[in-house]
Short mmCIF file of C-alpha atoms in Angstrom, two decimals:
data_model
loop_
_atom_site.label_atom_id
_atom_site.label_comp_id
_atom_site.label_asym_id
_atom_site.label_seq_id
_atom_site.Cartn_x
_atom_site.Cartn_y
_atom_site.Cartn_z
CA MET A 1 -0.03 -0.04 -0.20
CA ALA A 2 1.21 3.41 -0.88
CA ASP A 3 2.08 5.60 2.16
CA GLY A 4 -0.18 8.34 3.56
CA VAL A 5 -3.38 7.20 1.68
CA LYS A 6 -6.35 9.03 3.09
CA PRO A 7 -9.72 9.36 1.43
CA ARG A 8 -11.63 12.45 2.27
CA VAL A 9 -15.35 13.12 1.28
CA LYS A 10 -17.51 16.40 1.60
CA ALA A 11 -21.05 15.45 1.17
CA PRO A 12 -24.35 16.99 2.88
CA LYS A 13 -25.85 15.42 6.01
CA THR A 14 -29.17 16.29 4.94
CA ALA A 15 -31.13 16.95 1.54
CA ALA A 16 -34.55 17.52 0.15
CA ALA A 17 -36.08 14.44 -1.60
CA GLY A 18 -34.94 14.70 -5.38
CA GLU A 19 -32.43 17.40 -4.70
CA VAL A 20 -29.12 17.56 -6.79
CA VAL A 21 -26.47 17.94 -4.50
CA THR A 22 -22.68 18.45 -4.99
CA LEU A 23 -20.24 15.97 -3.51
CA LYS A 24 -16.42 16.62 -3.51
CA THR A 25 -14.00 13.82 -3.01
CA LEU A 26 -10.24 13.90 -2.47
CA ILE A 27 -7.82 11.02 -1.87
CA SER A 28 -4.19 11.55 -0.90
CA HIS A 29 -1.93 9.40 -3.14
CA PRO A 30 1.33 9.97 -4.61
CA MET A 31 -0.06 8.61 -7.94
CA GLU A 32 3.46 7.37 -9.26
CA SER A 33 3.18 7.36 -13.19
CA GLY A 34 5.79 4.71 -13.51
CA GLN A 35 7.51 7.15 -16.14
CA ARG A 36 10.02 8.49 -13.64
CA LYS A 37 13.53 7.18 -12.50
CA ASP A 38 14.98 7.31 -9.14
CA SER A 39 18.72 8.78 -8.55
CA ASP A 40 20.07 5.25 -9.47
CA GLY A 41 18.35 5.41 -12.78
CA ASN A 42 15.94 2.63 -12.02
CA THR A 43 12.29 2.90 -13.02
CA ILE A 44 9.92 3.78 -10.18
CA PRO A 45 7.03 1.42 -10.65
CA ARG A 46 3.78 2.58 -11.36
CA SER A 47 1.45 2.94 -8.26
CA ILE A 48 -1.84 4.74 -8.90
CA ILE A 49 -5.66 4.79 -8.06
CA ASN A 50 -7.02 3.23 -11.26
CA ARG A 51 -10.59 3.48 -10.58
CA PHE A 52 -12.84 5.31 -8.56
CA THR A 53 -16.73 4.55 -7.99
CA CYS A 54 -19.63 6.21 -5.92
CA ASP A 55 -22.83 4.37 -5.43
CA PHE A 56 -25.98 5.55 -3.86
CA ASN A 57 -28.07 2.79 -1.98
CA GLY A 58 -26.25 0.24 -4.50
CA GLU A 59 -26.95 2.04 -7.49
CA ASN A 60 -24.15 3.42 -9.40
CA ILE A 61 -23.79 7.14 -9.60
CA ILE A 62 -20.18 7.62 -11.10
CA ASP A 63 -17.45 5.13 -12.26
CA VAL A 64 -14.03 6.84 -13.31
CA LYS A 65 -11.23 5.12 -15.08
CA MET A 66 -7.83 6.83 -14.13
CA GLU A 67 -4.66 6.77 -15.92
CA PRO A 68 -1.16 7.62 -14.99
CA ALA A 69 -1.39 11.22 -16.23
CA ILE A 70 -3.86 12.18 -13.33
CA SER A 71 -1.99 14.18 -10.81
CA THR A 72 -1.20 13.44 -7.18
CA ASN A 73 -4.16 13.62 -4.67
CA PRO A 74 -6.99 13.19 -7.21
CA TYR A 75 -9.78 15.41 -6.70
CA PHE A 76 -13.22 14.90 -8.11
CA GLU A 77 -16.45 16.91 -7.63
CA PHE A 78 -19.55 15.96 -9.12
CA GLU A 79 -23.39 16.16 -8.70
CA ALA A 80 -25.94 13.56 -7.75
CA LYS A 81 -29.57 13.46 -7.33
CA ILE A 82 -30.71 12.17 -3.66
CA PRO A 83 -34.31 10.44 -4.23
CA GLU A 84 -34.24 9.05 -0.67
CA ALA A 85 -32.66 8.78 2.57
CA GLY A 86 -29.65 6.46 2.28
CA ASP A 87 -25.95 5.86 2.08
CA LEU A 88 -23.33 7.34 -0.34
CA LYS A 89 -20.53 4.57 -0.93
CA PHE A 90 -17.18 5.81 -2.19
CA THR A 91 -14.55 3.48 -3.42
CA TRP A 92 -10.91 4.02 -4.73
CA TYR A 93 -9.24 1.11 -6.18
CA ASP A 94 -5.42 0.83 -5.66
CA ASP A 95 -2.92 -0.64 -8.48
CA ASP A 96 -1.52 -2.86 -5.63
CA GLY A 97 -5.07 -4.31 -5.10
CA SER A 98 -5.90 -2.01 -2.13
CA VAL A 99 -9.39 -0.69 -1.96
CA TYR A 100 -10.19 2.40 0.04
CA GLU A 101 -13.85 2.76 1.24
CA GLU A 102 -15.76 5.57 2.64
CA THR A 103 -19.58 5.85 3.51
CA LYS A 104 -21.59 9.11 4.13
CA SER A 105 -25.21 8.93 5.08
CA VAL A 106 -27.76 11.58 3.70
CA ALA A 107 -31.08 12.07 5.69
CA ILE A 108 -34.08 13.51 4.01
CA GLY A 109 -34.91 16.82 5.74
CA MET B 1 -25.86 40.32 -33.35
CA LYS B 2 -25.39 43.93 -32.44
CA PHE B 3 -25.51 43.11 -28.76
CA LYS B 4 -23.05 40.46 -29.29
CA ALA B 5 -20.69 42.62 -31.04
CA MET B 6 -21.00 45.03 -28.33
CA THR B 7 -20.21 42.41 -25.55
CA ALA B 8 -17.18 41.38 -27.56
CA ILE B 9 -16.03 45.03 -27.46
CA ALA B 10 -16.60 45.45 -23.89
CA ALA B 11 -14.72 42.10 -23.30
CA LEU B 12 -11.55 43.46 -25.20
CA LEU B 13 -11.86 46.78 -23.18
CA LEU B 14 -12.03 44.87 -20.05
CA ALA B 15 -9.18 42.30 -21.12
CA PRO B 16 -6.27 44.66 -20.38
CA ALA B 17 -7.44 45.28 -16.69
CA ALA B 18 -7.73 41.52 -16.05
CA PHE B 19 -4.12 40.56 -17.63
CA ALA B 20 -2.07 43.44 -16.32
CA GLY B 21 -0.80 41.37 -13.65
CA GLY B 22 -1.47 43.70 -10.59
CA ALA B 23 -3.24 43.11 -7.46
CA ASP B 24 -7.19 42.23 -7.97
CA ASP B 25 -9.73 43.48 -5.46
CA ASP B 26 -11.20 40.09 -4.40
CA VAL B 27 -12.01 39.19 -0.86
CA LEU B 28 -10.43 36.16 0.85
CA VAL B 29 -12.84 34.32 3.15
CA ILE B 30 -11.86 30.66 4.30
CA ASN B 31 -14.60 28.16 4.88
CA GLY B 32 -17.19 30.94 4.75
CA GLU B 33 -16.12 32.01 8.38
CA ILE B 34 -12.72 33.35 8.51
CA GLU B 35 -12.21 36.88 7.05
CA MET B 36 -8.70 37.53 6.18
CA THR B 37 -6.90 40.79 5.81
CA THR B 38 -5.04 40.46 2.42
CA LYS B 39 -4.50 44.28 1.90
CA ALA B 40 -3.43 46.73 4.61
CA ASP B 41 -1.88 49.75 5.30
CA ALA B 42 1.99 49.45 5.21
CA PRO B 43 3.67 49.22 8.77
CA ALA B 44 5.44 52.50 9.84
CA HIS B 45 8.71 50.96 9.13
CA LEU B 46 7.99 50.68 5.49
CA ASP B 47 7.61 54.45 5.21
CA GLY B 48 8.86 55.52 1.84
CA ALA B 49 9.01 51.93 0.40
CA LEU B 50 5.46 50.91 0.22
CA ASP B 51 2.01 52.45 0.95
CA GLN B 52 0.25 49.27 1.27
CA VAL B 53 1.04 45.74 1.80
CA ILE B 54 -0.86 43.00 -0.34
CA SER B 55 -0.85 39.48 0.28
CA GLY B 56 0.47 37.21 -2.81
CA TRP B 57 -3.23 35.60 -2.70
CA HIS B 58 -4.22 38.74 -4.97
CA PHE B 59 -1.55 38.19 -7.62
CA ARG B 60 -2.87 34.83 -8.51
CA ALA B 61 -5.49 33.50 -11.07
CA ASP B 62 -9.08 33.17 -9.78
CA GLU B 63 -9.02 29.30 -10.14
CA THR B 64 -5.74 29.32 -7.85
CA GLN B 65 -7.30 31.84 -5.39
CA GLN B 66 -10.39 29.93 -5.01
CA LEU B 67 -8.58 26.67 -3.99
CA GLU B 68 -7.50 28.57 -0.69
CA THR B 69 -10.92 29.51 0.18
CA ASP B 70 -12.12 25.95 1.25
CA ASP B 71 -10.12 23.32 3.55
CA PHE B 72 -11.45 20.79 1.39
CA GLU B 73 -10.01 21.99 -1.81
CA ASN B 74 -6.90 23.46 -0.16
CA GLN B 75 -4.54 20.49 -0.86
CA GLY B 76 -1.89 22.02 1.63
CA MET B 77 -4.50 20.82 4.34
CA ILE B 78 -3.74 17.22 3.50
CA PHE B 79 -0.26 17.78 4.94
CA VAL B 80 -1.85 19.55 7.84
CA ASP B 81 -3.68 16.30 8.55
CA GLN B 82 -0.81 14.49 8.41
CA ALA B 83 0.91 16.95 10.99
CA ILE B 84 -1.91 16.40 13.08
CA ASP B 85 -1.09 12.48 13.52
CA GLN B 86 2.50 13.56 14.35
CA TRP B 87 1.45 16.24 16.78
CA ASN B 88 -0.40 13.43 18.89
CA THR B 89 2.49 10.70 18.47
CA ALA B 90 5.23 10.46 20.87
CA ALA B 91 8.54 10.70 19.58
CA GLY B 92 12.04 10.37 21.27
CA SER B 93 13.34 8.97 24.49
CA GLU B 94 11.29 10.73 26.71
CA GLY B 95 8.04 9.43 25.17
CA LYS B 96 6.25 12.78 24.77
CA SER B 97 4.18 14.08 21.84
CA CYS B 98 3.57 17.68 21.14
CA ALA B 99 0.15 17.33 22.68
CA ASP B 100 1.48 16.08 26.05
CA CYS B 101 2.63 19.75 26.79
CA HIS B 102 0.81 21.93 24.39
CA GLY B 103 -2.63 20.11 24.08
CA ALA B 104 -4.70 20.79 21.33
CA PRO B 105 -3.05 23.20 18.56
CA GLU B 106 -6.03 25.36 17.85
CA ASP B 107 -6.28 26.23 21.89
CA ASN B 108 -2.48 27.23 22.18
CA MET B 109 -0.70 27.70 19.13
CA ALA B 110 -2.99 30.38 17.43
CA MET B 111 -0.48 33.30 17.90
CA VAL B 112 2.69 31.71 17.45
CA THR B 113 2.88 32.17 13.19
CA ALA B 114 1.66 35.80 13.73
CA THR B 115 4.71 36.29 16.10
CA TYR B 116 7.69 34.24 14.90
CA PRO B 117 10.55 34.76 14.28
CA LYS B 118 11.01 35.80 17.78
CA TYR B 119 14.11 36.37 20.00
CA ASP B 120 14.61 33.82 22.60
CA SER B 121 16.34 35.21 25.62
CA ASP B 122 17.30 31.77 27.13
CA ALA B 123 18.67 30.49 23.70
CA GLY B 124 20.22 34.06 23.08
CA GLU B 125 19.24 34.14 19.42
CA LEU B 126 16.30 34.87 17.03
CA GLN B 127 14.07 31.67 16.64
CA THR B 128 11.94 30.68 13.60
CA VAL B 129 8.99 28.29 14.35
CA GLN B 130 11.08 25.54 13.07
CA MET B 131 13.95 26.27 15.25
CA GLN B 132 11.66 26.33 18.18
CA MET B 133 10.16 23.11 17.05
CA ASN B 134 13.56 21.57 17.28
CA GLU B 135 14.42 22.91 20.44
CA CYS B 136 11.72 21.22 21.80
CA ARG B 137 12.32 17.88 20.02
CA THR B 138 16.23 17.68 21.15
CA GLU B 139 15.72 19.46 24.77
CA ARG B 140 12.34 18.08 25.79
CA MET B 141 11.51 15.17 23.62
CA GLY B 142 14.71 13.71 23.48
CA ALA B 143 14.27 13.20 19.75
CA ASP B 144 16.37 13.95 16.51
CA PRO B 145 15.90 17.56 15.21
CA TRP B 146 14.16 17.66 11.97
CA LYS B 147 16.21 18.99 8.91
CA TYR B 148 15.40 22.48 8.23
CA ASP B 149 12.31 22.54 5.66
CA SER B 150 12.01 18.88 5.65
CA GLY B 151 8.62 17.34 4.85
CA ALA B 152 7.93 16.77 8.64
CA ALA B 153 9.06 20.07 9.83
CA VAL B 154 7.15 22.23 7.13
CA ASN B 155 4.13 20.11 7.63
CA MET B 156 4.01 20.84 11.26
CA GLU B 157 4.86 24.57 10.59
CA ALA B 158 1.72 24.40 8.34
CA LEU B 159 -0.50 23.08 11.15
CA ILE B 160 0.70 25.66 13.53
CA ALA B 161 -0.05 28.45 10.86
CA SER B 162 -3.45 26.84 10.19
CA VAL B 163 -4.81 27.42 13.71
CA GLY B 164 -3.64 31.16 13.44
CA ARG B 165 -5.19 32.01 10.26
CA GLY B 166 -6.68 35.53 10.36
CA THR B 167 -4.54 36.66 12.93
CA PRO B 168 -2.46 39.91 11.90
CA VAL B 169 0.87 39.27 11.57
CA GLN B 170 2.89 41.22 14.24
CA VAL B 171 6.54 40.18 14.64
CA ALA B 172 8.49 42.21 16.81
CA ILE B 173 11.28 44.30 15.22
CA ASP B 174 12.61 46.25 18.15
CA GLY B 175 14.71 45.35 21.34
CA ASP B 176 16.72 42.15 20.95
CA ALA B 177 15.21 41.69 17.36
CA ALA B 178 16.58 44.74 16.11
CA PRO B 179 19.99 43.53 15.23
CA TYR B 180 18.41 40.90 12.98
CA TYR B 181 15.93 43.23 11.48
CA GLU B 182 18.70 45.35 10.34
CA GLN B 183 20.66 42.28 8.94
CA GLY B 184 17.60 41.19 7.00
CA LYS B 185 16.81 44.66 5.57
CA GLU B 186 20.48 45.07 4.38
CA MET B 187 20.08 41.57 2.68
CA TYR B 188 16.60 42.49 1.20
CA TYR B 189 18.34 45.67 -0.47
CA THR B 190 21.60 44.01 -1.67
CA ARG B 191 21.98 42.85 -5.31
CA TYR B 192 22.80 39.16 -5.47
CA GLY B 193 24.27 37.10 -8.42
CA GLN B 194 25.28 37.59 -12.06
CA LEU B 195 21.90 39.18 -12.31
CA GLU B 196 22.71 41.57 -9.90
CA LEU B 197 19.15 41.50 -8.42
CA SER B 198 18.11 42.51 -4.95
CA CYS B 199 14.82 41.30 -3.45
CA ALA B 200 13.57 44.85 -3.71
CA ASN B 201 14.21 44.93 -7.34
CA CYS B 202 11.37 42.52 -8.04
CA HIS B 203 9.01 42.70 -5.10
CA GLU B 204 9.12 46.33 -4.13
CA GLU B 205 9.92 48.17 -7.39
CA ASN B 206 8.06 45.80 -9.96
CA PHE B 207 5.31 43.88 -8.15
CA GLY B 208 2.20 43.52 -10.21
CA ASN B 209 4.42 43.68 -13.33
CA TYR B 210 5.34 40.36 -14.93
CA ILE B 211 8.58 38.31 -14.56
CA ARG B 212 8.49 36.49 -18.04
CA ALA B 213 4.84 34.90 -17.76
CA ASP B 214 4.21 35.16 -14.28
CA HIS B 215 2.97 37.96 -11.94
CA LEU B 216 5.56 39.33 -9.40
CA SER B 217 3.89 39.64 -5.99
CA GLN B 218 5.22 41.83 -3.08
CA GLY B 219 6.90 38.71 -1.88
CA GLN B 220 4.91 38.50 1.26
CA ILE B 221 5.34 35.59 3.40
CA ASN B 222 2.26 35.71 5.50
CA GLY B 223 1.09 32.67 3.48
CA PHE B 224 3.87 30.06 4.24
CA PRO B 225 4.02 27.21 4.24
CA THR B 226 2.75 27.40 0.83
CA TYR B 227 1.22 24.71 -1.13
CA ARG B 228 2.54 25.00 -4.91
CA LEU B 229 0.69 23.33 -7.70
CA LYS B 230 4.03 23.19 -9.22
CA ASN B 231 5.41 20.48 -7.14
CA ALA B 232 2.04 19.59 -5.21
CA LYS B 233 3.69 19.75 -1.72
CA LEU B 234 4.14 22.52 0.94
CA ASN B 235 7.13 24.86 0.38
CA GLY B 236 8.97 26.23 3.22
CA VAL B 237 9.60 30.11 3.41
CA GLN B 238 13.41 29.67 3.69
CA SER B 239 13.37 27.20 0.50
CA ARG B 240 11.55 29.82 -1.25
CA PHE B 241 14.24 32.44 -0.31
CA LYS B 242 16.74 29.98 -1.65
CA GLY B 243 14.94 29.59 -4.82
CA CYS B 244 14.94 33.20 -5.33
CA ILE B 245 18.52 33.69 -4.71
CA ARG B 246 19.40 30.99 -7.07
CA ASP B 247 17.22 32.54 -9.77
CA THR B 248 19.65 35.60 -9.44
CA ARG B 249 22.49 33.31 -10.38
CA ALA B 250 24.16 33.56 -7.05
CA GLU B 251 25.49 31.20 -4.76
CA THR B 252 22.71 30.47 -2.14
CA PHE B 253 22.32 30.61 1.58
CA SER B 254 21.14 27.38 3.28
CA PRO B 255 17.50 27.17 4.69
CA GLY B 256 18.33 27.56 8.38
CA SER B 257 21.23 29.65 8.04
CA ASP B 258 21.71 32.85 10.20
CA GLU B 259 21.32 34.91 6.95
CA PHE B 260 17.85 33.38 6.23
CA VAL B 261 16.59 33.52 9.78
CA ALA B 262 17.38 37.25 9.69
CA LEU B 263 15.89 37.64 6.25
CA GLU B 264 12.72 35.85 7.60
CA LEU B 265 12.17 38.19 10.19
CA TYR B 266 12.54 41.12 7.82
CA VAL B 267 10.41 40.01 5.16
CA LYS B 268 7.73 38.88 7.69
CA SER B 269 7.83 42.35 9.46
CA ARG B 270 7.11 43.81 5.90
CA GLY B 271 3.75 41.92 6.23
CA ASN B 272 2.97 43.27 9.63
CA GLY B 273 -0.93 43.86 9.58
CA LEU B 274 -1.86 41.03 6.86
CA SER B 275 -3.50 37.87 7.89
CA VAL B 276 -1.62 34.81 8.64
CA GLU B 277 -2.60 32.72 5.35
CA GLY B 278 -0.80 29.25 5.79
CA PRO B 279 -1.05 26.93 4.18
CA SER B 280 -1.96 28.89 1.26
CA VAL B 281 -2.19 28.09 -2.27
CA ARG B 282 0.01 29.30 -5.15
CA ASN B 283 1.05 28.25 -8.41
#
């Protein structure tokens, strides 16, 4: 696992039924591209987050495939319609097989 | 059609103002609650040099400015998070953490960044925040000192700055600090390197103008440590000094050297009255 990986999510705690809310996510990650060399001239192996998904009550909202050109600490901001109370589940998939998850509950009110 | 044409003309007329490179008139509010002073009347000791002191924030593009208005989007806060873990972790032979003596940073550290560098009469020298941290580490924690401007040190400096955001910079330049102030001022107006540039040549005489493709700011350091988009990490102020002097094609001083400590006091004092902004976001 890459060092210092920490997912962060900003989502509203409540929303009106059917409201479109803005979700912000950021995961700290070095996103090593695999193109760089260390001081001895050896290639530093690629280590990136290659996929990010967000689901609401099991229904997919967004599914992103990421490539090595994406910068360190990838940040995503997107909108989702909240039809009912439930859980937003955010998932990041690391090259090394690690999966980072974060869940935020949204109430109707 | 006529309307569109007029809009285009209006845009052309406005364009020079938007791209002239000067400070804009935007207002910086962080997290919708901390109102920042980013322009202030120059402190008395700058009489004849500057009328107004302006945070570097005003010289950046709107997109870059916006990143600093929200802790979630300010990537410098990622490093502050790491420093919070460090703050609560015991280090060294005494088994003490920062929190064991200082409690929560937001309770006890809010005035630190605004008042440092500060003369320490016990140590008999002017100390920056990092020197003070290392004094704690070596004398009270029994830990190894951090290398000047190394990752852990700058992150911790950013944590301490972040809890003091909004506080006006107010470093003392009289009394025991006076000789350091004079030394720093001397350096500020000394031309260095093959290009023979002093700090003042760019940051006092030409702020608001372009240096190649970038805007020159006043070189205020109220926003340090600074998260730079170009290297995606926090940058310490003395490393920034080093970069500037290097760009004049001179042999530079080292971060942590006596010269840079004195220069840090002087440059910080030029921003007396501006809010502490660290960790700020710049390009």
